Tab-separated table of C-alpha atoms and ligand atoms in Angstrom:
chain	number	residue	atom	x	y	z
A	112	MET	CA	0.000	0.000	0.000
A	113	PRO	CA	1.622	3.335	-1.027
A	114	ALA	CA	2.770	5.813	1.630
A	115	LYS	CA	0.435	8.579	2.759
A	116	THR	CA	3.349	11.012	2.888
A	117	ASP	CA	6.923	10.948	1.665
A	118	TYR	CA	9.704	13.201	2.871
A	119	PRO	CA	11.764	15.616	0.757
A	120	GLU	CA	15.146	13.790	0.880
A	121	LEU	CA	13.519	10.579	-0.338
A	122	ASP	CA	11.621	12.367	-3.102
A	123	ASN	CA	14.783	14.123	-4.304
A	124	ALA	CA	16.898	10.963	-4.272
A	125	ARG	CA	14.282	8.860	-6.058
A	126	ARG	CA	14.624	10.927	-9.228
A	127	HIS	CA	18.186	9.626	-9.669
A	128	TRP	CA	17.644	5.984	-8.677
A	129	ARG	CA	18.803	3.286	-11.135
A	130	TYR	CA	15.821	1.163	-10.165
A	131	GLN	CA	12.292	2.523	-9.863
A	132	PRO	CA	10.359	0.108	-7.662
A	133	PRO	CA	6.570	-0.057	-7.707
A	134	ALA	CA	4.917	1.762	-4.773
A	135	ASP	CA	3.757	-1.538	-3.244
A	136	LEU	CA	7.102	-3.361	-3.688
A	137	LEU	CA	7.310	-4.562	-0.079
A	138	SER	CA	3.613	-4.703	0.715
A	139	GLY	CA	2.786	-7.506	3.168
A	140	ARG	CA	6.460	-8.177	3.960
A	141	THR	CA	7.955	-7.953	7.443
A	142	ILE	CA	11.577	-6.822	7.610
A	143	LEU	CA	13.826	-6.483	10.659
A	144	ILE	CA	16.489	-3.770	10.536
A	145	THR	CA	19.286	-3.517	13.117
A	146	GLY	CA	20.566	-0.074	14.009
A	147	ALA	CA	17.238	1.340	12.834
A	148	GLY	CA	17.334	4.448	15.014
A	149	ASP	CA	19.985	6.396	13.130
A	150	GLY	CA	22.038	6.698	9.940
A	151	ILE	CA	21.479	4.269	7.073
A	152	GLY	CA	19.276	1.974	9.175
A	153	ARG	CA	16.898	4.801	10.019
A	154	THR	CA	16.626	5.756	6.354
A	155	ALA	CA	16.079	2.132	5.313
A	156	ALA	CA	13.314	1.774	7.909
A	157	ARG	CA	11.507	4.933	6.788
A	158	THR	CA	11.935	4.023	3.112
A	159	PHE	CA	10.937	0.356	3.346
A	160	ALA	CA	7.811	1.276	5.311
A	161	ARG	CA	6.852	3.734	2.555
A	162	TYR	CA	7.062	0.823	0.109
A	163	GLY	CA	4.666	-1.173	2.282
A	164	ALA	CA	6.823	-3.233	4.690
A	165	ASN	CA	6.118	-3.835	8.358
A	166	ILE	CA	9.406	-2.903	10.002
A	167	VAL	CA	10.820	-4.353	13.211
A	168	LEU	CA	13.071	-1.558	14.450
A	169	LEU	CA	15.990	-2.995	16.425
A	170	GLY	CA	18.427	-0.685	18.202
A	171	ARG	CA	19.914	0.249	21.543
A	172	THR	CA	18.512	3.782	22.009
A	173	GLN	CA	14.797	3.685	22.768
A	174	ASP	CA	13.980	7.338	21.997
A	175	LYS	CA	15.597	7.134	18.543
A	176	LEU	CA	13.556	4.006	17.759
A	177	GLU	CA	10.378	5.696	18.991
A	178	ALA	CA	10.981	8.684	16.703
A	179	VAL	CA	11.302	6.372	13.666
A	180	PHE	CA	8.267	4.383	14.813
A	181	ASP	CA	6.193	7.605	15.075
A	182	ASP	CA	7.346	8.752	11.629
A	183	ILE	CA	6.308	5.420	10.094
A	184	ARG	CA	2.940	5.402	11.848
A	185	THR	CA	2.229	8.926	10.615
A	186	ALA	CA	3.339	8.325	7.045
A	187	THR	CA	2.054	4.791	6.372
A	188	ASP	CA	-0.611	2.236	7.231
A	189	THR	CA	1.987	-0.439	8.048
A	190	ASP	CA	2.436	-2.274	11.354
A	191	PRO	CA	5.905	-1.421	12.778
A	192	ALA	CA	7.365	-2.692	16.057
A	193	ILE	CA	10.250	-1.700	18.295
A	194	ALA	CA	12.889	-4.144	19.580
A	195	PRO	CA	15.096	-2.282	22.070
A	196	ILE	CA	18.139	-4.539	22.125
A	197	ASP	CA	21.767	-3.708	22.828
A	198	LEU	CA	23.639	-6.084	20.533
A	199	GLU	CA	26.745	-5.910	22.706
A	200	GLN	CA	24.953	-7.081	25.847
A	201	THR	CA	22.214	-9.421	24.638
A	202	PRO	CA	22.908	-13.166	24.919
A	203	TYR	CA	21.672	-15.638	22.329
A	204	GLU	CA	18.554	-16.341	24.431
A	205	GLY	CA	17.445	-12.721	23.979
A	206	HIS	CA	17.502	-13.162	20.207
A	207	VAL	CA	15.486	-16.372	20.487
A	208	GLU	CA	12.891	-14.512	22.574
A	209	LEU	CA	12.685	-11.802	19.902
A	210	ALA	CA	12.250	-14.447	17.188
A	211	GLY	CA	9.342	-15.944	19.153
A	212	MET	CA	7.644	-12.527	19.418
A	213	ILE	CA	8.075	-11.918	15.671
A	214	GLU	CA	6.645	-15.333	14.769
A	215	SER	CA	3.642	-14.917	17.053
A	216	HIS	CA	2.842	-11.375	15.852
A	217	TYR	CA	3.747	-11.488	12.142
A	218	GLY	CA	3.799	-15.254	11.445
A	219	ARG	CA	7.056	-15.117	9.489
A	220	LEU	CA	9.979	-12.843	8.587
A	221	ASP	CA	10.591	-11.787	4.957
A	222	GLY	CA	13.748	-9.760	5.420
A	223	LEU	CA	16.666	-9.188	7.772
A	224	LEU	CA	18.961	-6.189	7.267
A	225	HIS	CA	22.080	-6.432	9.421
A	226	ASN	CA	23.010	-2.780	9.502
A	227	ALA	CA	24.089	-1.909	13.079
A	228	GLY	CA	27.816	-1.512	13.410
A	229	LEU	CA	30.606	-0.015	15.470
A	230	LEU	CA	33.560	1.757	13.871
A	231	GLY	CA	35.997	1.523	16.778
A	232	PRO	CA	39.384	3.205	16.848
A	233	ARG	CA	41.329	3.822	13.654
A	234	THR	CA	44.795	2.856	14.808
A	235	PRO	CA	47.505	0.393	13.773
A	236	ILE	CA	47.013	-3.220	14.886
A	237	GLU	CA	50.210	-2.756	16.895
A	238	HIS	CA	48.447	-0.259	19.171
A	239	TYR	CA	44.851	-1.522	18.925
A	240	ASP	CA	42.960	-1.464	22.247
A	241	THR	CA	42.728	-5.126	23.288
A	242	ALA	CA	39.605	-4.525	25.406
A	243	LEU	CA	37.737	-2.813	22.555
A	244	TRP	CA	38.459	-5.513	19.963
A	245	PRO	CA	36.110	-8.180	21.426
A	246	ARG	CA	33.381	-5.573	22.077
A	247	LEU	CA	33.461	-4.584	18.425
A	248	MET	CA	33.392	-8.231	17.310
A	249	GLN	CA	30.423	-8.828	19.600
A	250	VAL	CA	28.328	-6.132	17.894
A	251	ASN	CA	29.574	-6.460	14.299
A	252	VAL	CA	29.947	-10.253	14.032
A	253	ASN	CA	28.685	-12.355	16.955
A	254	ALA	CA	25.350	-10.553	17.304
A	255	ALA	CA	24.749	-10.857	13.552
A	256	PHE	CA	25.319	-14.610	13.850
A	257	TYR	CA	23.041	-14.912	16.939
A	258	LEU	CA	20.249	-12.935	15.309
A	259	THR	CA	20.479	-14.823	12.018
A	260	ARG	CA	20.509	-18.209	13.717
A	261	ALA	CA	17.543	-17.332	15.930
A	262	LEU	CA	15.525	-15.902	13.041
A	263	LEU	CA	16.201	-18.604	10.440
A	264	PRO	CA	13.018	-20.573	11.224
A	265	ALA	CA	10.905	-17.415	10.742
A	266	LEU	CA	12.803	-16.580	7.525
A	267	GLN	CA	12.348	-20.111	6.184
A	268	THR	CA	8.603	-19.813	6.760
A	269	ALA	CA	8.529	-17.059	4.122
A	270	ASP	CA	8.499	-17.952	0.402
A	271	ASP	CA	10.941	-15.288	-0.710
A	272	ALA	CA	13.113	-14.078	2.183
A	273	SER	CA	16.196	-11.845	1.957
A	274	VAL	CA	19.106	-11.505	4.388
A	275	VAL	CA	21.534	-8.637	3.790
A	276	PHE	CA	24.735	-8.113	5.760
A	277	THR	CA	26.146	-4.588	5.567
A	278	SER	CA	29.786	-4.692	4.555
A	279	SER	CA	32.384	-2.082	3.664
A	280	SER	CA	35.184	-1.521	1.147
A	281	VAL	CA	37.656	-2.365	3.933
A	282	GLY	CA	35.891	-5.703	4.439
A	283	ARG	CA	36.754	-6.702	0.877
A	284	LYS	CA	40.315	-5.384	0.717
A	285	GLY	CA	42.204	-4.743	3.933
A	286	ARG	CA	43.464	-1.218	4.556
A	287	ALA	CA	45.898	0.119	7.160
A	288	TYR	CA	44.471	1.497	10.419
A	289	TRP	CA	40.918	0.189	9.938
A	290	GLY	CA	41.656	-2.483	12.552
A	291	GLY	CA	38.809	-4.494	14.056
A	292	TYR	CA	36.189	-2.786	11.889
A	293	ALA	CA	37.797	-4.110	8.691
A	294	VAL	CA	38.329	-7.559	10.187
A	295	SER	CA	34.706	-7.706	11.353
A	296	LYS	CA	33.489	-6.885	7.842
A	297	PHE	CA	35.682	-9.662	6.375
A	298	ALA	CA	34.001	-12.000	8.880
A	299	ILE	CA	30.565	-10.811	7.751
A	300	GLU	CA	31.480	-11.520	4.120
A	301	GLY	CA	32.448	-15.045	5.201
A	302	LEU	CA	29.277	-15.602	7.212
A	303	SER	CA	27.212	-14.434	4.257
A	304	GLN	CA	28.970	-16.767	1.779
A	305	VAL	CA	28.675	-19.818	4.046
A	306	LEU	CA	25.006	-19.181	4.806
A	307	ALA	CA	24.147	-18.442	1.164
A	308	ASP	CA	25.727	-21.722	0.086
A	309	GLU	CA	23.832	-23.656	2.766
A	310	LEU	CA	20.459	-22.162	1.841
A	311	GLU	CA	20.763	-21.885	-1.944
A	312	SER	CA	19.326	-25.272	-2.923
A	313	ALA	CA	16.120	-24.746	-0.917
A	314	GLY	CA	15.625	-21.457	-2.809
A	315	ARG	CA	13.605	-19.718	-0.082
A	316	VAL	CA	16.178	-17.442	1.590
A	317	ARG	CA	18.727	-15.408	-0.374
A	318	VAL	CA	21.799	-14.041	1.409
A	319	ASN	CA	24.015	-11.198	0.196
A	320	THR	CA	26.347	-8.473	1.401
A	321	LEU	CA	25.963	-4.810	0.542
A	322	ASN	CA	28.635	-2.134	0.720
A	323	PRO	CA	26.854	1.231	0.781
A	324	GLY	CA	30.093	3.159	0.144
A	325	ALA	CA	30.655	6.631	1.561
A	326	THR	CA	27.385	7.763	3.139
A	327	ARG	CA	26.579	10.892	5.159
A	328	THR	CA	26.092	9.556	8.724
A	329	GLN	CA	27.637	9.932	12.168
A	330	MET	CA	29.915	6.962	11.487
A	331	ARG	CA	31.256	8.565	8.312
A	332	ALA	CA	31.841	11.852	10.174
A	333	MET	CA	33.775	9.951	12.859
A	334	ALA	CA	35.907	8.169	10.267
A	335	TYR	CA	36.602	11.335	8.235
A	336	PRO	CA	36.341	14.297	10.641
A	337	GLY	CA	37.844	16.785	8.158
A	338	GLU	CA	35.418	15.991	5.346
A	339	ASP	CA	32.618	18.346	4.282
A	340	PRO	CA	29.441	16.250	4.795
A	341	ALA	CA	27.794	18.033	1.857
A	342	THR	CA	30.196	16.198	-0.478
A	343	VAL	CA	29.033	12.760	0.722
A	344	ALA	CA	25.974	10.870	-0.575
A	345	ALA	CA	22.871	10.936	1.622
A	346	PRO	CA	21.587	7.491	2.704
A	347	GLU	CA	18.457	7.993	0.542
A	348	GLN	CA	20.638	7.937	-2.588
A	349	HIS	CA	21.442	4.230	-2.066
A	350	MET	CA	17.946	3.085	-1.228
A	351	ASP	CA	17.227	1.792	-4.740
A	352	LEU	CA	19.705	-1.066	-4.196
A	353	TYR	CA	18.398	-1.724	-0.673
A	354	LEU	CA	14.812	-1.897	-1.960
A	355	TYR	CA	15.801	-4.122	-4.864
A	356	LEU	CA	17.493	-6.665	-2.569
A	357	PHE	CA	14.403	-6.969	-0.343
A	358	GLY	CA	11.840	-7.084	-3.142
A	359	PRO	CA	10.735	-9.939	-5.419
A	360	ALA	CA	12.902	-8.814	-8.382
A	361	ALA	CA	16.032	-10.018	-6.537
A	362	ARG	CA	14.736	-13.584	-6.161
A	363	GLY	CA	17.527	-16.024	-7.035
A	364	GLN	CA	20.313	-13.523	-6.378
A	365	THR	CA	22.322	-15.057	-3.568
A	366	GLY	CA	25.904	-15.329	-2.330
A	367	GLN	CA	26.829	-12.035	-3.934
A	368	ALA	CA	28.713	-8.950	-2.755
A	369	PHE	CA	26.867	-5.814	-3.913
A	370	ASP	CA	28.368	-2.337	-3.986
A	371	ALA	CA	26.000	0.631	-4.090
A	372	ARG	CA	28.542	2.701	-6.006
A	373	ASP	CA	28.927	0.460	-9.041
A	374	TRP	CA	25.567	-1.321	-9.063
A	375	PRO	CA	24.276	-1.052	-12.639
A	376	GLY	CA	20.602	-1.036	-11.580
A	377	ALA	CA	17.865	-3.588	-12.129
B	577	NDP	P1	25.761	5.024	12.327
B	577	NDP	O1	26.864	5.013	13.326
B	577	NDP	O2	25.244	6.307	11.843
B	577	NDP	O3	24.555	4.116	12.829
B	577	NDP	C1	24.824	2.862	13.381
B	577	NDP	C2	23.588	2.325	14.022
B	577	NDP	O4	23.949	1.110	14.708
B	577	NDP	C3	23.009	3.262	15.073
B	577	NDP	O5	21.614	3.281	14.965
B	577	NDP	C4	23.460	2.630	16.367
B	577	NDP	O6	22.584	2.881	17.462
B	577	NDP	C5	23.435	1.169	16.016
B	577	NDP	N1	24.222	0.398	16.965
B	577	NDP	C6	25.530	0.549	17.270
B	577	NDP	N2	25.868	-0.279	18.269
B	577	NDP	C7	24.760	-0.970	18.600
B	577	NDP	C8	24.457	-1.956	19.577
B	577	NDP	N3	25.382	-2.369	20.452
B	577	NDP	N4	23.216	-2.449	19.643
B	577	NDP	C9	22.255	-2.005	18.798
B	577	NDP	N5	22.456	-1.063	17.854
B	577	NDP	C10	23.703	-0.547	17.760
B	577	NDP	O7	26.341	4.153	11.111
B	577	NDP	P2	25.967	4.155	9.564
B	577	NDP	O8	24.535	4.383	9.371
B	577	NDP	O9	26.965	4.988	8.860
B	577	NDP	O10	26.358	2.644	9.195
B	577	NDP	C11	25.402	1.619	8.988
B	577	NDP	C12	26.147	0.424	8.439
B	577	NDP	O11	26.757	0.760	7.194
B	577	NDP	C13	27.265	-0.078	9.345
B	577	NDP	O12	27.289	-1.491	9.346
B	577	NDP	C14	28.510	0.468	8.680
B	577	NDP	O13	29.643	-0.316	8.980
B	577	NDP	C15	28.126	0.413	7.229
B	577	NDP	N6	28.873	1.322	6.344
B	577	NDP	C16	28.717	2.676	6.476
B	577	NDP	C17	29.410	3.535	5.628
B	577	NDP	C18	29.252	5.026	5.723
B	577	NDP	O14	29.966	5.754	4.982
B	577	NDP	N7	28.390	5.565	6.560
B	577	NDP	C19	30.329	3.010	4.590
B	577	NDP	C20	30.410	1.566	4.550
B	577	NDP	C21	29.698	0.761	5.402
B	577	NDP	P3	22.607	4.300	18.255
B	577	NDP	O15	22.128	5.326	17.284
B	577	NDP	O16	21.663	4.054	19.368
B	577	NDP	O17	24.015	4.510	18.667
């Protein structure tokens, strides 16, 4: 069902998208997004809801999630939900509990966007903070594994489910001083390939990674403090690829590493 209201940044970006999805692309689908309170995750949540999806907003800061929830309720007739979960602190059992709530409320899960991430310090491995390393791996890698494992039954109940792990250029080619962040993204690429291979023959759940490339968010500003944010793409500019991967046109595309900057369009 089309959105009641759009917002200006989405309208502006849509004119330049390489893929023009129908207004009801995600109608009837339920998609969980991690890190949905800010940055790219917030934009994906607002955008996907405007294309008809029920969004489960997972994040660690309740008031940010509530603001996105309110925006979606005002702009659409979809059925969003909030999952206030700190991915660093939540044990596997917490993810299983969430999966149970999703199955009982929505019946199945059609999409899972692993988007939450920590940047961590940008220092040489030689000086990397040994206490921070496992905390970063917990959020960027272990939690993504826990959540995926717990949600697989709900994803396999859907006919055409999509799992997307958010990667980075430094998760495909190592680069000095990107430390645990780069290593965690390499791990995500590996998790995605293994899972895609395991699920491919059943044909119900596709699994891919997506590198958004430079995007105007708090994380980008932390990584490049001297950069003028106006020169960096807004998250809305990449939403054509995000929508494509969660919609029916991407059926059969699995085990791939997408890059928003050189995606030719659909
Ligand atoms: P932001 O830092 O702007 O947003 C990250 C989100 O993750 C926030 O909503 C944050 O919550 C959430 N988050 C962080 N830690 C936790 C946690 N422990 N539990 C739950 N949620 C958590 O990042 P971006 O939007 O820029 O990045 C999104 C993804 O895109 C990341 O995976 C990043 O690595 C990737 N990426 C980004 C690029 C860019 O240029 N921006 C380039 C390449 C990849 P809160 O707001 O409450 O802190």
